[in-house]
Amino acid sequence: MLLKKMTITFRHKLTFIYFSVTLCLIFIFVSTLYLSFKGSIIKKIDRTLLAEARIAATRGITDNNADKIGKVMIKKTGNEYMQVSNIHGEISITSLKSGNLGWPVKMSLIDKAFNGAYSFDTVSFRGEPYRVLHFPVDKSSILRLGYSLQKVDGELKELRNLFFFFLPFLLITVAIFGYHMAGRTIVPVVRLTETADKIKKGNLKERIQLDSPGLEIRNLVRVFNNMLDSIQKHVEGHKRFTSDVSHEIRSPLTALKGSIEVTLRRKRKPEEYEDILKKNLFEVNRLHKISDNLLLLARADHDIIELRKSWVDINELLGLIVDRHKNKIFEKSLNVIEEYQEPVEFLSDRDLLEEALSNLFDNALKYTPDKGSIFLKTEQSFHGITVTFHDTGAGIPEKDMERVFERFYRVDKTRSRLSGGSGLGLAITKWIIETHGGHISVKNHKNGGATFTITLPVDDA
Ligand SMILES: Nc1ncnc2c1ncn2[C@@H]1O[C@H](COP(=O)(O)OP(=O)(O)OP(=O)(O)O)[C@@H](O)[C@H]1O
Ligand SMILES: [Mg+2]
């Protein structure tokens, strides 16, 4: 026989839990109801027995009136048994034709009645249940009064049968209810799975649409959707980055290949070769710079750059950078105005800080037209160190303001590429400044030109 292995799902387990819990609750409820119903009937019988016994005792039970009292009691209580016995166990009055024969006797309760306290007991006599009261009449005699529970038992049995008759329907209803409830509970899990499945197939824009009344589920949906937002952002950023990298590397390589192929088509004069090699060197340098920058960013991403910190005089560093670019400054007839507050020292990795400041100065040089001005300013206050680069170039369009710090982002790609730029400078600068606990921002000056401001913490970087 082939038995297919059944997979137990979370829904099955939940259904089982709902089913068991609901069934337990129903059983507890029904049992409590049944027992309290039975208890209240017995209490009522006990009250009737006691009231009759009291009346009989007050009137006094004698041989003469016993028969009459017995009949009245039998009528009122519906009992078939009453008996008066004395302290020696002799029965003076009995409603049983066969005397005391076979009637169960509990000595402890009889003794108790002779001691003046009444008590009840449930006994079985000739297969019939009875409720029996042991009641003290006077010091020398007690009254035992019985009430048949057969009718009551019959009613209770009917009640029990009714419950067991409905039990299969109840079980089926509870199972269906449990299955339905389990289904409702796992709706978010189903949606999560469906969404994750769609995402797996490449649809990163997919989000869970679920308006659940439960706060926990709403939070789960929110956290999951937020996580998807950030995954989408990362994946798209990564895709853009990869395509940018290949594009940036392909362009100079294509230019180099083309140039070499054309050059090799015929013999040339040495001056011509020199000229072509110089142009090629420009592309090779560009490739070199891109690979250096990419390497730096990759190491930064993987957190494998160890900062070698020492006290760096920022003013001296800026002076060095300006000096290194004096030819370019001269070529473009630029006016560099330096306004340094002495001394501005910062605990940092000198090479990285130099790279960050050089990038900003290089940008100012590149994007400022001939005869323009570049202002460099340092300030140190209680709040921190501020380094400002301001130029008289075209500035940065408002819409590109935040994006210039993204990798490979350039406002004017052609212009930037012609000047050897790849759009990685500001991304590297931002990373260096933030790694040192600082912050970089950009805005356009009211008189034109871009202003980059670096703020560095005073104490430790
Ligand atoms: N001072 C500035 N004035 C105007 N635009 C600027 C200035 N600095 C940066 N930009 C704009 O921001 C873009 C990004 O600058 P970034 O330094 O990252 O790249 P790049 O200078 O083009 O290339 P790289 O720095 O890698 O050589 C530039 O392409 C330019 O469009
Ligand atoms: Mg740059």
CSV table of C-alpha atoms and ligand atoms in Angstrom, one decimal:
chain,number,residue,atom,x,y,z
A,1,MET,CA,0.0,0.0,0.0
A,2,LEU,CA,1.3,3.3,-1.0
A,3,LEU,CA,1.1,5.9,1.8
A,4,LYS,CA,1.6,9.4,0.7
A,5,LYS,CA,3.4,11.3,3.4
A,6,MET,CA,1.3,14.2,4.6
A,7,THR,CA,2.9,17.5,5.1
A,8,ILE,CA,2.0,19.1,8.4
A,9,THR,CA,1.6,22.8,7.8
A,10,PHE,CA,1.6,25.7,10.2
A,11,ARG,CA,-2.1,26.1,9.5
A,12,HIS,CA,-2.7,22.5,10.5
A,13,LYS,CA,-0.8,23.0,13.8
A,14,LEU,CA,-2.8,26.2,14.5
A,15,THR,CA,-6.1,24.5,13.7
A,16,PHE,CA,-5.2,21.7,16.1
A,17,ILE,CA,-4.4,24.3,18.8
A,18,TYR,CA,-7.6,26.3,18.2
A,19,PHE,CA,-9.6,23.0,18.1
A,20,SER,CA,-8.1,21.7,21.4
A,21,VAL,CA,-8.5,25.0,23.2
A,22,THR,CA,-12.0,25.6,22.1
A,23,LEU,CA,-13.0,22.0,22.9
A,24,CYS,CA,-11.5,22.2,26.4
A,25,LEU,CA,-13.3,25.5,27.0
A,26,ILE,CA,-16.6,24.0,25.8
A,27,PHE,CA,-16.1,20.9,28.1
A,28,ILE,CA,-15.3,23.1,31.1
A,29,PHE,CA,-18.3,25.2,30.5
A,30,VAL,CA,-20.7,22.3,29.9
A,31,SER,CA,-19.4,20.4,32.9
A,32,THR,CA,-19.7,23.4,35.2
A,33,LEU,CA,-23.2,24.0,34.0
A,34,TYR,CA,-24.2,20.4,34.4
A,35,LEU,CA,-22.7,20.1,37.9
A,36,SER,CA,-24.2,23.3,39.2
A,37,PHE,CA,-27.6,22.3,37.8
A,38,LYS,CA,-27.3,18.9,39.5
A,39,GLY,CA,-26.2,20.6,42.7
A,40,SER,CA,-29.1,23.1,42.7
A,41,ILE,CA,-31.6,20.2,42.3
A,42,ILE,CA,-30.1,18.3,45.2
A,43,LYS,CA,-30.1,21.4,47.3
A,44,LYS,CA,-33.8,21.9,46.6
A,45,ILE,CA,-34.6,18.3,47.6
A,46,ASP,CA,-32.5,18.7,50.8
A,47,ARG,CA,-34.5,21.8,51.7
A,48,THR,CA,-37.8,20.0,51.1
A,49,LEU,CA,-36.7,17.0,53.2
A,50,LEU,CA,-35.5,19.3,56.0
A,51,ALA,CA,-38.7,21.4,56.0
A,52,GLU,CA,-40.9,18.2,56.2
A,53,ALA,CA,-38.8,16.7,58.9
A,54,ARG,CA,-39.0,19.9,61.0
A,55,ILE,CA,-42.8,20.0,60.7
A,56,ALA,CA,-43.0,16.4,61.7
A,57,ALA,CA,-40.7,16.9,64.6
A,58,THR,CA,-42.6,20.0,65.9
A,59,ARG,CA,-45.9,18.2,65.8
A,60,GLY,CA,-44.3,15.2,67.5
A,61,ILE,CA,-44.3,11.8,65.9
A,62,THR,CA,-46.3,9.1,67.8
A,63,ASP,CA,-47.6,5.7,66.9
A,64,ASN,CA,-51.0,7.3,66.5
A,65,ASN,CA,-50.2,10.0,64.1
A,66,ALA,CA,-47.2,8.4,62.4
A,67,ASP,CA,-49.3,7.0,59.7
A,68,LYS,CA,-50.9,10.3,58.9
A,69,ILE,CA,-47.6,12.2,59.1
A,70,GLY,CA,-46.0,9.5,56.9
A,71,LYS,CA,-48.7,9.9,54.3
A,72,VAL,CA,-48.5,13.7,54.2
A,73,MET,CA,-44.7,13.4,53.9
A,74,ILE,CA,-44.9,10.8,51.2
A,75,LYS,CA,-47.3,13.1,49.3
A,76,LYS,CA,-45.1,16.2,49.7
A,77,THR,CA,-41.7,14.7,49.2
A,78,GLY,CA,-42.7,12.0,46.9
A,79,ASN,CA,-40.5,9.7,49.0
A,80,GLU,CA,-41.2,6.2,49.7
A,81,TYR,CA,-39.3,5.9,52.8
A,82,MET,CA,-39.6,7.3,56.3
A,83,GLN,CA,-38.5,5.7,59.5
A,84,VAL,CA,-38.3,6.7,63.2
A,85,SER,CA,-36.0,4.7,65.3
A,86,ASN,CA,-34.9,4.9,68.9
A,87,ILE,CA,-31.4,4.9,70.5
A,88,HIS,CA,-31.4,1.1,70.7
A,89,GLY,CA,-32.0,0.8,67.0
A,90,GLU,CA,-35.6,-0.3,67.4
A,91,ILE,CA,-37.8,1.0,64.6
A,92,SER,CA,-41.0,2.5,66.0
A,93,ILE,CA,-42.5,3.9,62.8
A,94,THR,CA,-41.7,2.9,59.2
A,95,SER,CA,-43.2,3.4,55.8
A,96,LEU,CA,-41.5,0.4,54.5
A,97,LYS,CA,-43.6,-2.7,54.4
A,98,SER,CA,-40.6,-4.9,54.9
A,99,GLY,CA,-39.3,-2.9,57.9
A,100,ASN,CA,-35.7,-2.0,57.7
A,101,LEU,CA,-34.7,-4.9,55.6
A,102,GLY,CA,-31.9,-4.1,53.1
A,103,TRP,CA,-32.0,-0.3,53.7
A,104,PRO,CA,-28.4,0.9,53.9
A,105,VAL,CA,-27.4,2.1,57.4
A,106,LYS,CA,-24.6,4.5,58.0
A,107,MET,CA,-23.8,4.5,61.7
A,108,SER,CA,-21.8,7.6,61.7
A,109,LEU,CA,-24.8,9.7,60.4
A,110,ILE,CA,-27.2,8.0,62.8
A,111,ASP,CA,-24.8,8.8,65.7
A,112,LYS,CA,-24.6,12.3,64.5
A,113,ALA,CA,-28.4,12.6,64.5
A,114,PHE,CA,-28.6,11.3,68.0
A,115,ASN,CA,-26.1,13.9,69.0
A,116,GLY,CA,-28.5,16.6,67.7
A,117,ALA,CA,-27.1,17.4,64.2
A,118,TYR,CA,-28.9,16.5,61.0
A,119,SER,CA,-27.1,15.3,57.8
A,120,PHE,CA,-27.8,14.2,54.3
A,121,ASP,CA,-26.6,11.2,52.4
A,122,THR,CA,-27.1,9.7,48.9
A,123,VAL,CA,-27.6,5.9,49.0
A,124,SER,CA,-28.6,3.2,46.5
A,125,PHE,CA,-31.5,1.0,47.6
A,126,ARG,CA,-32.7,-1.8,45.4
A,127,GLY,CA,-31.0,-0.2,42.4
A,128,GLU,CA,-32.6,3.1,43.0
A,129,PRO,CA,-30.8,6.3,44.2
A,130,TYR,CA,-32.1,8.0,47.2
A,131,ARG,CA,-31.3,11.2,49.1
A,132,VAL,CA,-31.7,10.5,52.8
A,133,LEU,CA,-32.0,13.0,55.7
A,134,HIS,CA,-31.0,11.9,59.2
A,135,PHE,CA,-32.9,14.2,61.5
A,136,PRO,CA,-32.9,14.3,65.4
A,137,VAL,CA,-36.6,14.3,66.6
A,138,ASP,CA,-35.8,14.3,70.3
A,139,LYS,CA,-33.1,12.9,72.6
A,140,SER,CA,-34.2,9.3,72.2
A,141,SER,CA,-35.4,9.1,68.6
A,142,ILE,CA,-34.3,10.1,65.1
A,143,LEU,CA,-36.2,10.4,61.8
A,144,ARG,CA,-34.8,9.1,58.5
A,145,LEU,CA,-36.5,10.5,55.5
A,146,GLY,CA,-35.7,9.4,51.9
A,147,TYR,CA,-36.4,11.0,48.5
A,148,SER,CA,-36.0,9.0,45.3
A,149,LEU,CA,-33.6,10.5,42.9
A,150,GLN,CA,-34.7,8.3,40.0
A,151,LYS,CA,-36.6,11.0,38.2
A,152,VAL,CA,-33.9,13.5,38.7
A,153,ASP,CA,-31.3,11.1,37.5
A,154,GLY,CA,-33.4,10.4,34.4
A,155,GLU,CA,-33.5,14.1,33.6
A,156,LEU,CA,-29.8,14.5,34.1
A,157,LYS,CA,-29.2,11.4,31.9
A,158,GLU,CA,-31.3,13.0,29.2
A,159,LEU,CA,-29.3,16.1,29.4
A,160,ARG,CA,-26.1,14.1,29.1
A,161,ASN,CA,-27.4,12.2,26.1
A,162,LEU,CA,-28.4,15.5,24.5
A,163,PHE,CA,-24.9,16.8,24.8
A,164,PHE,CA,-23.3,13.6,23.4
A,165,PHE,CA,-25.8,13.6,20.6
A,166,PHE,CA,-24.7,17.1,19.6
A,167,LEU,CA,-21.0,16.3,20.3
A,168,PRO,CA,-20.1,15.2,16.7
A,169,PHE,CA,-21.7,18.4,15.2
A,170,LEU,CA,-19.9,20.4,17.8
A,171,LEU,CA,-16.6,18.8,16.9
A,172,ILE,CA,-17.1,19.4,13.2
A,173,THR,CA,-18.1,23.0,13.8
A,174,VAL,CA,-15.1,23.6,16.1
A,175,ALA,CA,-12.8,22.0,13.6
A,176,ILE,CA,-14.1,24.2,10.7
A,177,PHE,CA,-14.0,27.3,12.9
A,178,GLY,CA,-10.4,26.4,14.0
A,179,TYR,CA,-9.3,25.9,10.4
A,180,HIS,CA,-10.9,29.2,9.3
A,181,MET,CA,-9.3,31.1,12.3
A,182,ALA,CA,-5.9,29.5,11.5
A,183,GLY,CA,-6.3,30.6,7.9
A,184,ARG,CA,-7.0,34.2,9.0
A,185,THR,CA,-4.0,34.2,11.4
A,186,ILE,CA,-1.6,33.2,8.7
A,187,VAL,CA,-2.8,35.6,6.1
A,188,PRO,CA,0.3,37.9,6.7
A,189,VAL,CA,2.6,34.9,6.4
A,190,VAL,CA,1.0,33.9,3.1
A,191,ARG,CA,1.3,37.5,1.8
A,192,LEU,CA,4.9,37.7,3.0
A,193,THR,CA,5.7,34.4,1.1
A,194,GLU,CA,3.9,35.6,-2.0
A,195,THR,CA,5.7,38.9,-2.0
A,196,ALA,CA,9.1,37.3,-1.3
A,197,ASP,CA,8.3,34.9,-4.2
A,198,LYS,CA,7.6,37.7,-6.6
A,199,ILE,CA,10.7,39.5,-5.5
A,200,LYS,CA,12.7,36.3,-6.1
A,201,LYS,CA,11.4,36.5,-9.7
A,202,GLY,CA,13.0,39.9,-10.0
A,203,ASN,CA,10.2,42.3,-9.1
A,204,LEU,CA,11.8,44.4,-6.5
A,205,LYS,CA,9.0,47.0,-6.6
A,206,GLU,CA,6.6,44.5,-5.0
A,207,ARG,CA,5.3,45.4,-1.5
A,208,ILE,CA,2.9,43.7,0.9
A,209,GLN,CA,-0.6,45.3,0.8
A,210,LEU,CA,-2.3,44.3,4.0
A,211,ASP,CA,-4.5,46.4,6.2
A,212,SER,CA,-4.6,44.3,9.3
A,213,PRO,CA,-6.3,45.4,12.5
A,214,GLY,CA,-3.5,43.9,14.6
A,215,LEU,CA,-0.7,46.3,15.6
A,216,GLU,CA,1.9,43.5,15.6
A,217,ILE,CA,1.0,42.5,12.0
A,218,ARG,CA,0.9,46.1,10.9
A,219,ASN,CA,4.4,46.5,12.4
A,220,LEU,CA,5.6,43.4,10.7
A,221,VAL,CA,4.3,44.6,7.3
A,222,ARG,CA,5.9,48.0,7.9
A,223,VAL,CA,9.3,46.6,8.8
A,224,PHE,CA,9.2,44.1,5.9
A,225,ASN,CA,8.2,46.9,3.4
A,226,ASN,CA,10.9,49.2,4.8
A,227,MET,CA,13.4,46.4,4.4
A,228,LEU,CA,12.3,45.9,0.8
A,229,ASP,CA,12.8,49.7,0.2
A,230,SER,CA,16.3,49.5,1.4
A,231,ILE,CA,17.1,46.3,-0.5
A,232,GLN,CA,15.6,47.9,-3.6
A,233,LYS,CA,17.7,51.0,-3.1
A,234,HIS,CA,20.9,48.9,-2.6
A,235,VAL,CA,20.3,46.7,-5.5
A,236,GLU,CA,19.5,49.6,-7.8
A,237,GLY,CA,22.5,51.5,-6.5
A,238,HIS,CA,24.7,48.4,-7.1
A,239,LYS,CA,23.3,47.9,-10.6
A,240,ARG,CA,23.9,51.6,-11.5
A,241,PHE,CA,27.4,51.4,-9.9
A,242,THR,CA,28.3,48.3,-11.9
A,243,SER,CA,27.1,49.7,-15.2
A,244,ASP,CA,28.9,53.0,-14.4
A,245,VAL,CA,32.1,51.2,-13.6
A,246,SER,CA,32.1,49.3,-16.8
A,247,HIS,CA,31.2,52.4,-18.8
A,248,GLU,CA,33.9,54.5,-17.2
A,249,ILE,CA,36.5,51.8,-17.9
A,250,ARG,CA,35.3,51.0,-21.4
A,251,SER,CA,35.5,54.6,-22.6
A,252,PRO,CA,39.2,55.2,-22.1
A,253,LEU,CA,40.0,51.7,-23.2
A,254,THR,CA,38.1,52.2,-26.4
A,255,ALA,CA,39.8,55.5,-27.0
A,256,LEU,CA,43.2,53.9,-26.4
A,257,LYS,CA,42.4,50.9,-28.7
A,258,GLY,CA,41.2,53.2,-31.4
A,259,SER,CA,44.2,55.5,-31.1
A,260,ILE,CA,46.7,52.6,-31.1
A,261,GLU,CA,45.0,50.9,-34.1
A,262,VAL,CA,45.0,54.1,-36.2
A,263,THR,CA,48.7,54.9,-35.2
A,264,LEU,CA,49.8,51.4,-36.3
A,265,ARG,CA,48.2,51.7,-39.8
A,266,ARG,CA,51.3,53.4,-41.2
A,267,LYS,CA,54.8,54.5,-40.2
A,268,ARG,CA,54.9,57.9,-38.5
A,269,LYS,CA,57.4,60.6,-37.6
A,270,PRO,CA,58.9,60.4,-34.0
A,271,GLU,CA,57.1,63.7,-33.1
A,272,GLU,CA,53.8,62.2,-34.2
A,273,TYR,CA,54.3,59.2,-32.0
A,274,GLU,CA,55.2,61.4,-29.1
A,275,ASP,CA,52.1,63.4,-29.6
A,276,ILE,CA,49.9,60.3,-29.7
A,277,LEU,CA,51.6,58.7,-26.7
A,278,LYS,CA,51.0,61.9,-24.7
A,279,LYS,CA,47.2,61.7,-25.5
A,280,ASN,CA,47.2,58.0,-24.7
A,281,LEU,CA,48.9,58.7,-21.4
A,282,PHE,CA,46.0,61.0,-20.5
A,283,GLU,CA,43.6,58.1,-20.9
A,284,VAL,CA,46.0,55.7,-19.0
A,285,ASN,CA,46.2,58.2,-16.2
A,286,ARG,CA,42.4,58.4,-16.1
A,287,LEU,CA,42.1,54.7,-15.9
A,288,HIS,CA,44.7,54.6,-13.2
A,289,LYS,CA,42.9,57.2,-11.2
A,290,ILE,CA,39.6,55.4,-11.6
A,291,SER,CA,41.0,52.1,-10.5
A,292,ASP,CA,42.8,53.8,-7.5
A,293,ASN,CA,39.5,55.5,-6.5
A,294,LEU,CA,37.5,52.3,-6.9
A,295,LEU,CA,39.9,50.4,-4.8
A,296,LEU,CA,39.8,53.0,-2.1
A,297,LEU,CA,35.9,52.9,-2.1
A,298,ALA,CA,35.8,49.1,-2.1
A,299,ARG,CA,38.2,49.0,0.8
A,300,ALA,CA,36.0,51.7,2.5
A,301,ASP,CA,32.9,49.6,1.9
A,302,HIS,CA,34.5,46.5,3.4
A,303,ASP,CA,35.8,48.5,6.4
A,304,ILE,CA,39.4,47.4,5.9
A,305,ILE,CA,41.0,50.9,6.0
A,306,GLU,CA,42.8,51.5,9.2
A,307,LEU,CA,43.2,55.1,10.1
A,308,ARG,CA,46.7,56.1,11.0
A,309,LYS,CA,46.0,59.1,13.1
A,310,SER,CA,48.4,62.0,14.0
A,311,TRP,CA,48.0,65.7,14.6
A,312,VAL,CA,47.7,67.4,11.3
A,313,ASP,CA,47.9,71.1,10.7
A,314,ILE,CA,45.1,71.7,8.3
A,315,ASN,CA,46.4,75.2,7.3
A,316,GLU,CA,49.8,73.8,6.4
A,317,LEU,CA,48.1,71.0,4.4
A,318,LEU,CA,46.0,73.4,2.4
A,319,GLY,CA,49.1,75.5,1.8
A,320,LEU,CA,50.8,72.5,0.4
A,321,ILE,CA,47.9,71.6,-1.9
A,322,VAL,CA,47.7,75.1,-3.3
A,323,ASP,CA,51.4,75.0,-3.9
A,324,ARG,CA,51.2,71.7,-5.7
A,325,HIS,CA,48.6,73.2,-8.1
A,326,LYS,CA,50.4,76.5,-8.7
A,327,ASN,CA,51.0,75.8,-12.5
A,328,LYS,CA,47.3,75.2,-13.1
A,329,ILE,CA,46.4,78.3,-11.0
A,330,PHE,CA,48.8,80.3,-13.2
A,331,GLU,CA,47.5,78.7,-16.4
A,332,LYS,CA,44.0,79.8,-15.6
A,333,SER,CA,45.0,83.1,-14.0
A,334,LEU,CA,43.1,82.2,-10.9
A,335,ASN,CA,43.1,84.2,-7.8
A,336,VAL,CA,43.4,82.0,-4.7
A,337,ILE,CA,42.6,83.8,-1.4
A,338,GLU,CA,43.6,82.0,1.7
A,339,GLU,CA,42.1,83.0,5.1
A,340,TYR,CA,43.4,80.7,7.8
A,341,GLN,CA,42.9,80.9,11.5
A,342,GLU,CA,46.1,79.8,13.3
A,343,PRO,CA,46.6,77.1,14.3
A,344,VAL,CA,44.0,74.6,13.2
A,345,GLU,CA,45.1,71.1,14.2
A,346,PHE,CA,43.1,67.9,13.8
A,347,LEU,CA,43.8,64.4,14.9
A,348,SER,CA,43.4,62.4,11.6
A,349,ASP,CA,44.9,60.2,8.9
A,350,ARG,CA,47.0,62.7,7.0
A,351,ASP,CA,47.0,60.9,3.7
A,352,LEU,CA,43.2,60.5,3.7
A,353,LEU,CA,42.6,64.1,4.8
A,354,GLU,CA,44.9,65.4,2.1
A,355,GLU,CA,43.0,63.3,-0.5
A,356,ALA,CA,39.7,64.9,0.7
A,357,LEU,CA,41.0,68.5,0.7
A,358,SER,CA,42.8,67.9,-2.7
A,359,ASN,CA,39.5,66.7,-4.3
A,360,LEU,CA,37.7,69.8,-3.2
A,361,PHE,CA,40.5,72.1,-4.4
A,362,ASP,CA,40.8,70.2,-7.6
A,363,ASN,CA,37.1,70.7,-8.2
A,364,ALA,CA,37.3,74.4,-7.5
A,365,LEU,CA,40.2,74.6,-10.0
A,366,LYS,CA,38.3,72.6,-12.6
A,367,TYR,CA,35.0,74.3,-12.4
A,368,THR,CA,36.1,77.9,-12.0
A,369,PRO,CA,36.5,79.8,-15.3
A,370,ASP,CA,39.8,81.6,-16.1
A,371,LYS,CA,40.5,84.7,-14.0
A,372,GLY,CA,38.0,83.5,-11.4
A,373,SER,CA,38.7,83.3,-7.6
A,374,ILE,CA,38.9,80.5,-5.1
A,375,PHE,CA,38.5,81.3,-1.4
A,376,LEU,CA,39.9,78.9,1.2
A,377,LYS,CA,39.0,79.5,4.8
A,378,THR,CA,39.6,77.7,8.1
A,379,GLU,CA,38.0,78.4,11.5
A,380,GLN,CA,38.2,76.8,14.8
A,381,SER,CA,35.7,77.3,17.5
A,382,PHE,CA,34.3,75.6,20.6
A,383,HIS,CA,32.0,73.6,18.3
A,384,GLY,CA,34.5,72.3,15.9
A,385,ILE,CA,36.8,73.0,12.9
A,386,THR,CA,35.3,74.4,9.7
A,387,VAL,CA,37.0,74.4,6.3
A,388,THR,CA,35.4,76.2,3.5
A,389,PHE,CA,36.0,76.0,-0.2
A,390,HIS,CA,34.3,78.7,-2.2
A,391,ASP,CA,34.8,79.5,-5.9
A,392,THR,CA,33.4,81.8,-8.5
A,393,GLY,CA,32.3,79.1,-11.0
A,394,ALA,CA,28.8,78.2,-12.2
A,395,GLY,CA,27.9,76.6,-9.0
A,396,ILE,CA,25.7,73.4,-8.8
A,397,PRO,CA,22.1,73.3,-10.0
A,398,GLU,CA,19.7,72.9,-7.0
A,399,LYS,CA,18.4,69.5,-8.3
A,400,ASP,CA,21.9,68.0,-8.3
A,401,MET,CA,23.0,69.4,-5.0
A,402,GLU,CA,22.7,66.2,-2.9
A,403,ARG,CA,23.5,63.8,-5.8
A,404,VAL,CA,27.0,65.2,-6.4
A,405,PHE,CA,28.2,63.1,-3.5
A,406,GLU,CA,27.0,59.9,-5.2
A,407,ARG,CA,29.5,57.7,-7.0
A,408,PHE,CA,30.0,58.6,-10.7
A,409,TYR,CA,27.5,61.4,-10.5
A,410,ARG,CA,28.5,64.4,-12.6
A,411,VAL,CA,26.4,67.4,-13.4
A,412,ASP,CA,28.0,67.7,-16.9
A,413,LYS,CA,29.4,64.3,-17.8
A,414,THR,CA,31.2,65.4,-21.0
A,415,ARG,CA,32.8,68.4,-19.4
A,416,SER,CA,33.9,66.4,-16.4
A,417,ARG,CA,35.3,63.6,-18.5
A,418,LEU,CA,37.2,66.0,-20.8
A,419,SER,CA,38.9,67.4,-17.7
A,420,GLY,CA,39.8,63.8,-16.6
A,421,GLY,CA,37.1,63.5,-13.9
A,422,SER,CA,35.2,60.3,-13.2
A,423,GLY,CA,32.7,61.5,-10.6
A,424,LEU,CA,34.3,59.7,-7.7
A,425,GLY,CA,36.1,62.6,-6.0
A,426,LEU,CA,33.2,63.9,-3.8
A,427,ALA,CA,32.1,60.4,-2.9
A,428,ILE,CA,35.5,59.6,-1.6
A,429,THR,CA,35.7,63.0,0.2
A,430,LYS,CA,32.4,62.5,1.9
A,431,TRP,CA,33.5,59.0,3.1
A,432,ILE,CA,36.8,60.3,4.4
A,433,ILE,CA,35.2,63.2,6.3
A,434,GLU,CA,32.5,61.1,7.8
A,435,THR,CA,35.0,58.4,8.8
A,436,HIS,CA,36.7,61.2,10.8
A,437,GLY,CA,33.4,62.0,12.5
A,438,GLY,CA,32.8,65.1,10.4
A,439,HIS,CA,30.3,66.3,7.9
A,440,ILE,CA,30.4,67.9,4.5
A,441,SER,CA,27.7,70.0,2.8
A,442,VAL,CA,27.4,72.2,-0.3
A,443,LYS,CA,25.4,75.2,-1.3
A,444,ASN,CA,25.6,77.9,-3.9
A,445,HIS,CA,27.0,81.3,-2.9
A,446,LYS,CA,24.6,84.2,-3.3
A,447,ASN,CA,27.0,85.9,-5.6
A,448,GLY,CA,27.5,82.7,-7.7
A,449,GLY,CA,29.8,79.7,-7.4
A,450,ALA,CA,29.8,76.7,-5.1
A,451,THR,CA,30.6,76.6,-1.4
A,452,PHE,CA,31.7,73.3,0.1
A,453,THR,CA,31.8,73.3,3.9
A,454,ILE,CA,33.5,70.7,6.0
A,455,THR,CA,32.9,70.5,9.7
A,456,LEU,CA,35.2,68.4,11.9
A,457,PRO,CA,34.8,67.6,15.6
A,458,VAL,CA,37.2,69.3,18.0
A,459,ASP,CA,38.3,66.6,20.3
A,460,ASP,CA,39.0,63.2,18.8
A,461,ALA,CA,38.1,62.3,15.2
B,1,LIG,N1,33.2,73.5,-7.3
B,1,LIG,C1,32.3,73.0,-8.1
B,1,LIG,N2,31.6,73.8,-9.0
B,1,LIG,C2,30.7,73.3,-9.8
B,1,LIG,N3,30.4,71.9,-9.9
B,1,LIG,C3,31.1,71.1,-9.1
B,1,LIG,C4,32.1,71.6,-8.2
B,1,LIG,N4,32.6,70.5,-7.5
B,1,LIG,C5,31.9,69.4,-8.0
B,1,LIG,N5,31.0,69.8,-9.0
B,1,LIG,C6,30.1,68.9,-9.7
B,1,LIG,O1,30.0,67.7,-9.0
B,1,LIG,C7,30.4,66.6,-9.8
B,1,LIG,C8,31.0,65.5,-8.9
B,1,LIG,O2,32.3,65.9,-8.5
B,1,LIG,P1,33.4,64.9,-8.2
B,1,LIG,O3,34.6,65.6,-7.6
B,1,LIG,O4,32.8,63.8,-7.5
B,1,LIG,O5,33.7,64.3,-9.7
B,1,LIG,P2,34.6,64.9,-10.8
B,1,LIG,O6,35.3,66.1,-10.3
B,1,LIG,O7,33.8,65.0,-12.0
B,1,LIG,O8,35.7,63.7,-11.0
B,1,LIG,P3,36.9,63.2,-10.1
B,1,LIG,O9,36.8,64.0,-8.9
B,1,LIG,O10,36.6,61.8,-9.9
B,1,LIG,O11,38.1,63.5,-10.9
B,1,LIG,C9,31.3,67.1,-10.8
B,1,LIG,O12,31.3,66.4,-12.0
B,1,LIG,C10,30.7,68.5,-11.1
B,1,LIG,O13,29.6,68.4,-12.0
B,2,MG,MG,36.5,66.0,-8.5
